[in-house]
Coordinates of C-alpha atoms in Angstrom, one line a residue:
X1067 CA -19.9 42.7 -6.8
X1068 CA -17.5 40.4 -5.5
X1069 CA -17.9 36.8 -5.7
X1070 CA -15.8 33.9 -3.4
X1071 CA -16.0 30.3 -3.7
X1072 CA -16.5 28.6 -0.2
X1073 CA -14.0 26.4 0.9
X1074 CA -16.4 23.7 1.4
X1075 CA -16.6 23.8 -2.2
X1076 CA -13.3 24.1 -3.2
X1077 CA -12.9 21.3 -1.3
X1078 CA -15.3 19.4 -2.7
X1079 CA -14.7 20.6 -6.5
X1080 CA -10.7 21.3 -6.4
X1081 CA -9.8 17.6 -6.5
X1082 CA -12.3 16.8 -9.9
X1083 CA -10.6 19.7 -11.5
X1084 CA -6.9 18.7 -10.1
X1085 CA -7.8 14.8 -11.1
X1086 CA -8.8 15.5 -14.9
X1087 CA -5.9 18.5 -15.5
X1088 CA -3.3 16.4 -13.9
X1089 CA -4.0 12.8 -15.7
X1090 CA -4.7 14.8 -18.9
X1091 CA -1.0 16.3 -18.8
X1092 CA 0.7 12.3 -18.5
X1093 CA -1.9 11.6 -21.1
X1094 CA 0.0 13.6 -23.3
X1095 CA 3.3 12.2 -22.3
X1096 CA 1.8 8.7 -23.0
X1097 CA 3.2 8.9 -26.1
X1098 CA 7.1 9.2 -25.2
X1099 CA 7.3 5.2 -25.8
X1100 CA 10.4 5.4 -23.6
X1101 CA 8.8 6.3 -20.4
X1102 CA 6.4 3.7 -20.3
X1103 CA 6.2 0.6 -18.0
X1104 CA 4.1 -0.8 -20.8
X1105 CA 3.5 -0.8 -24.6
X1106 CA 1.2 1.2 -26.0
X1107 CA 0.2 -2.2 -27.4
X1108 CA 0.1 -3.7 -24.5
X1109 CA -2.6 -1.6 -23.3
X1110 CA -4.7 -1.9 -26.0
X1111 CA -4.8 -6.3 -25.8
X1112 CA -4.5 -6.5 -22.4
X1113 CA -6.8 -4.2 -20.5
X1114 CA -10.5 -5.5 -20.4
X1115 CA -12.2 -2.3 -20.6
X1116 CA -12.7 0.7 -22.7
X1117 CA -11.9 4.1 -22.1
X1118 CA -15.1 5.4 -22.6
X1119 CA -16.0 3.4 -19.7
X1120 CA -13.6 4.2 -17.2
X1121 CA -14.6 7.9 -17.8
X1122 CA -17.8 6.9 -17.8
X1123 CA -17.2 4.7 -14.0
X1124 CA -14.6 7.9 -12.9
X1125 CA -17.2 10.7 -13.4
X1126 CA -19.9 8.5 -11.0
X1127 CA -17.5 7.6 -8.7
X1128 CA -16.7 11.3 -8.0
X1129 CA -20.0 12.2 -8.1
X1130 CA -20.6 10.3 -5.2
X1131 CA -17.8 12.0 -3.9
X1132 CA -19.0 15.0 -3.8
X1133 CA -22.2 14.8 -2.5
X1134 CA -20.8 12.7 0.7
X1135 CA -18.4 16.0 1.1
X1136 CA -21.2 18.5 1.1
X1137 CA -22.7 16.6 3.8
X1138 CA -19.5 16.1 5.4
X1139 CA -18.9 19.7 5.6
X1140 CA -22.3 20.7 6.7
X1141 CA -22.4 18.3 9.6
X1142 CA -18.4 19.3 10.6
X1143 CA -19.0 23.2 9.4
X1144 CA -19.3 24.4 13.0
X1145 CA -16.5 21.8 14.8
X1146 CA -14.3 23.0 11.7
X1147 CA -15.1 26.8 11.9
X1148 CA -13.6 27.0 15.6
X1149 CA -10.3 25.5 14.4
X1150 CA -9.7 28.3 11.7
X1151 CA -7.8 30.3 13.7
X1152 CA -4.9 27.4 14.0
X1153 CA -4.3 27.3 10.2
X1154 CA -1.3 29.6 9.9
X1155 CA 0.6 27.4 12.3
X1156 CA 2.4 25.3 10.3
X1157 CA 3.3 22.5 13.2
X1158 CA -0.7 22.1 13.3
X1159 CA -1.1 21.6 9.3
X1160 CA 2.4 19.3 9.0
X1161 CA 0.3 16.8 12.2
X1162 CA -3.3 17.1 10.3
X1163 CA -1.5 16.1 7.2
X1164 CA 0.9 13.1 8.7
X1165 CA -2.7 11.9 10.4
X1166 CA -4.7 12.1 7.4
X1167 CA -1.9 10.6 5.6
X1168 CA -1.6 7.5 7.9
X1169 CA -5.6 7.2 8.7
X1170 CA -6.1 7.0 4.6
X1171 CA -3.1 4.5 4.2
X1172 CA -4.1 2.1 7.3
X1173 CA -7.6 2.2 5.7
X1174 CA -7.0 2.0 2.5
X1175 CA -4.5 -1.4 3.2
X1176 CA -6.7 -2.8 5.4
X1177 CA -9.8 -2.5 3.1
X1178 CA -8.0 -3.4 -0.4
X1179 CA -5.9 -6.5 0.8
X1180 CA -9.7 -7.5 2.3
X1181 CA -11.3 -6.9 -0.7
X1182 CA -8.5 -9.4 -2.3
X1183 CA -8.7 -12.2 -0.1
X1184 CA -12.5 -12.2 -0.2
X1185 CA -13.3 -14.3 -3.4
X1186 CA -17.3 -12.5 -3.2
X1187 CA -15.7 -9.3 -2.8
X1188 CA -12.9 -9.8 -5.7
X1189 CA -15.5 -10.9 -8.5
X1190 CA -18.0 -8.8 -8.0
X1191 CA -16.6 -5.3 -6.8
X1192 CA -12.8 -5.2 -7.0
X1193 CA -11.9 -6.9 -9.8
X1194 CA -13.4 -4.1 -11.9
X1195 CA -10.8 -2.0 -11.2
X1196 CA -8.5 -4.6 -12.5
X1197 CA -9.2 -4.6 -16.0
X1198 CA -6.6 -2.5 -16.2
X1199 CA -4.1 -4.5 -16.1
X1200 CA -2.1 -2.3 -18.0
X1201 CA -2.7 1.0 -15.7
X1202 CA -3.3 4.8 -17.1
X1203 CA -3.6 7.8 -15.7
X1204 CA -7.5 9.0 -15.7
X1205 CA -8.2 5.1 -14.8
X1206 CA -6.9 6.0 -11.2
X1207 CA -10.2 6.0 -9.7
X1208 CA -11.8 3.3 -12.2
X1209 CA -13.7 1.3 -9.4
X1210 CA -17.2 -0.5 -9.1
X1211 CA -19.2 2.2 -7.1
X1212 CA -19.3 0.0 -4.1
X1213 CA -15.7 0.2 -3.4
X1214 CA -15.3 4.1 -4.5
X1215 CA -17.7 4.8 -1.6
X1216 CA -16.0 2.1 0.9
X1217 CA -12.5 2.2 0.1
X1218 CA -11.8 5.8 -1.3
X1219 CA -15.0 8.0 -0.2
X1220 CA -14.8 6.7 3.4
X1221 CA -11.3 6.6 3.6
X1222 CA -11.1 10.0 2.6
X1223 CA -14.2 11.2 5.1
X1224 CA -11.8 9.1 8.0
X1225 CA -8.8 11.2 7.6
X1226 CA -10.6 14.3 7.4
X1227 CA -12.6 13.8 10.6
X1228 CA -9.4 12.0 12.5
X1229 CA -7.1 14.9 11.5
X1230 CA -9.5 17.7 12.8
X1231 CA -8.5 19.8 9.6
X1232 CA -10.2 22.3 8.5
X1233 CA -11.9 22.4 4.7
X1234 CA -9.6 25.0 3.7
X1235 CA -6.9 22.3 4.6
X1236 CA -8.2 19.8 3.4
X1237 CA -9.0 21.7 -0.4
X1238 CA -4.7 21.4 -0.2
X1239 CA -4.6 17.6 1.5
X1240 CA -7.0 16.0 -1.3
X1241 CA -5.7 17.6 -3.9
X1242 CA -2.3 16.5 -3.0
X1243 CA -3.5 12.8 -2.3
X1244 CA -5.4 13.0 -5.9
X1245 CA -2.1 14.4 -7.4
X1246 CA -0.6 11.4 -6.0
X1247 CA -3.0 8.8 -6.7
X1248 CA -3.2 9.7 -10.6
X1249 CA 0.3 9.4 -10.5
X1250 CA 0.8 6.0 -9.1
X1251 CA -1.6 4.9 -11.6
X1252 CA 0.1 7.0 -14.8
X1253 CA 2.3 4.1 -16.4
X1254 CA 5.0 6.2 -16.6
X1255 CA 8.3 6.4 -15.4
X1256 CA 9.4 10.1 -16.0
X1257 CA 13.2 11.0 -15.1
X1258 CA 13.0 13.6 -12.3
X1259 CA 9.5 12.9 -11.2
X1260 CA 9.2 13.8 -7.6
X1261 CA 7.0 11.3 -6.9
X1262 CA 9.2 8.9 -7.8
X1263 CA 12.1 10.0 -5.1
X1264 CA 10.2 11.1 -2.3
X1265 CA 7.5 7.8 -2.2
X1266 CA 8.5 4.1 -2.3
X1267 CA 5.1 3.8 -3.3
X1268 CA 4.7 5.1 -7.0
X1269 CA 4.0 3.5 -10.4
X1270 CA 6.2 1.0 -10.6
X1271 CA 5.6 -0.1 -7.1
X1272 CA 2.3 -0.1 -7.9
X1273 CA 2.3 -1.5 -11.3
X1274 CA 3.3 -4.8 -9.9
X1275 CA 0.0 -5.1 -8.1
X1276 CA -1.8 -4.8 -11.0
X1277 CA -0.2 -7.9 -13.3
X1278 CA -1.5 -10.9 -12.9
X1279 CA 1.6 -12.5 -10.3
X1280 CA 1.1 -9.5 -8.1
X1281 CA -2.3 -9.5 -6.9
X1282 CA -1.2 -11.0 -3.7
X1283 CA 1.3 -8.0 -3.0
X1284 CA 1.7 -4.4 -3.1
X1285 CA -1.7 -3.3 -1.6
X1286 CA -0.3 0.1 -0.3
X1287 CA -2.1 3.0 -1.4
X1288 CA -1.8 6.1 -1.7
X1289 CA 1.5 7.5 0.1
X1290 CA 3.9 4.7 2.1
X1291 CA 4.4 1.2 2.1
X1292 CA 4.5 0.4 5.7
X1293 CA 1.4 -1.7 5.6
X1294 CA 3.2 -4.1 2.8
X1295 CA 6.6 -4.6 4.6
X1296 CA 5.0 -5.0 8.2
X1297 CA 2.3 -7.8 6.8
X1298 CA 4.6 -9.2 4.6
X1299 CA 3.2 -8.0 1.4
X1300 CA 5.6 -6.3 -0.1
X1301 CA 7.0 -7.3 -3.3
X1302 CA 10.2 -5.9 -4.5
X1303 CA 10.9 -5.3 -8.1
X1304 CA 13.4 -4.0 -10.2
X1305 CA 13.0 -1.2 -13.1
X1306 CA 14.4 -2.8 -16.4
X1307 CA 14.4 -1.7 -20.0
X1308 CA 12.9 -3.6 -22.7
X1309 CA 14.0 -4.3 -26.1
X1310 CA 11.6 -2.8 -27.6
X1311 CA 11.5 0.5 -25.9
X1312 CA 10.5 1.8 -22.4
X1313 CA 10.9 0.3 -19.2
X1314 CA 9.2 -3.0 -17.1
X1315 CA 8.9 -3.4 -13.1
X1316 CA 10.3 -6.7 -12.6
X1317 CA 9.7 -8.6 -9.1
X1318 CA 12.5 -10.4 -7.6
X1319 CA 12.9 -13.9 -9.2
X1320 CA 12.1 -16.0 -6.3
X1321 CA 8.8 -13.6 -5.9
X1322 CA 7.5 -14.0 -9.7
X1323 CA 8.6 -17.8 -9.5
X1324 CA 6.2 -18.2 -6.3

């Protein structure tokens, strides 16, 4: 008997699976004191929730997830099915992606700075995500439900829709955005990461946003920072290393004196 997996469920399981593997392997490197942007110590005082928590708020926030992409893909199955037959040109997957990358980073600005300058908004919905203010990798997709639907689940459900991909593309474009998502959120700063040379935005860049002086700045997620630097958001920052071990973003003086 032979048995397949769908790829309306590869789709809709693949980035779980990729999320959990992924932020279990920096987990492990968590412990190289040298990499990190912050002390171990550090995020133990600082952050404001426990981990059992965020696993806890991940799990439901992706379980959400996945029912909005069965119904996705049941109300798309018969537009997608008639644009299988483009997905061995590669010109059509590189446009799908470059759409779905810019549809989930206008939306994703747009609806994060919003949910910053909106005091309501802040207190009770976003500001859950930052209790960490010391960032690790499997609290990527900490968030109150409310936001992982608006923000991340409809982002998501945006790009795939506006980039006509199919759900075998889009098993490969979540996954990727996942990948990079955990990793912006990881704490680390690993020599050789390519994350950290292909993407302006990464953990340092987005570590910034997370203390306390850089709420205001760095909204950009997942992929560029074109959003920051044409509203004016953009903080810059310089990678330092402490005495104690590991490295520290820094914003520019007159930014963290501001």
């Amino acid at each position: 008997m032979e048995f397949s997996l769908s790829d309306e469920l590869l789709g809709t399981v693949m980035p779980i699976v990729v999320y959990w593997v992924y932020s279990g392997l920096y987990m492990m490197f968590g412990s190289y004191d040298n990499y990190r942007l912050h002390s171990r110590q550090d995020e133990h005082d600082k952050n404001l929730v426990t981990k059992p928590t965020v696993v806890k708020g991940v799990l439901l926030q992706q379980a959400v997830q996945a029912v909005v992409a069965i119904i996705l893909f049941k109300v798309t199955g018969d537009d997608t099915a008639a644009t299988t037959g483009e997905r061995s040109s590669f010109i059509v997957l590189a446009r799908q992606f470059f759409i779905a990358m810019a549809v989930l980073d206008t939306w994703q600005y747009m609806m994060h700075r919003y949910m910053h300058q909106n005091k309501f908004l802040y207190r009770h919905i976003h500001s859950q995500h930052h209790r960490l203010i010391v960032p690790y990798a499997f609290g990527a997709l900490y968030n109150h439900p409310a936001e992982g639907l608006l923000l991340d689940t409809v982002g998501g459900a945006l790009s795939f829709l506006l980039s006509g991909m199919s759900p075998h593309t889009s098993i490969f474009f979540f996954s990727f955005a996942t990948i990079k998502t955990v990793d912006d959120h990881c704490g680390l700063w690993l020599p050789g990461n390519p994350f950290h040379l292909l993407f302006s935005n990464n953990s340092a860049y987005h570590d910034i946003h997370h203390q306390r002086y850089g709420t205001k700045y760095n909204f950009s997620q997942p992929f560029f920072v074109v959003w920051d630097r044409v509203l004016g958001t953009h903080m810059p920052y310089s990678l330092q290393k402490r005495a104690e071990g590991g490295l520290e973003a820094r914003p520019a003086k007159e930014y963290k004196e501001s």
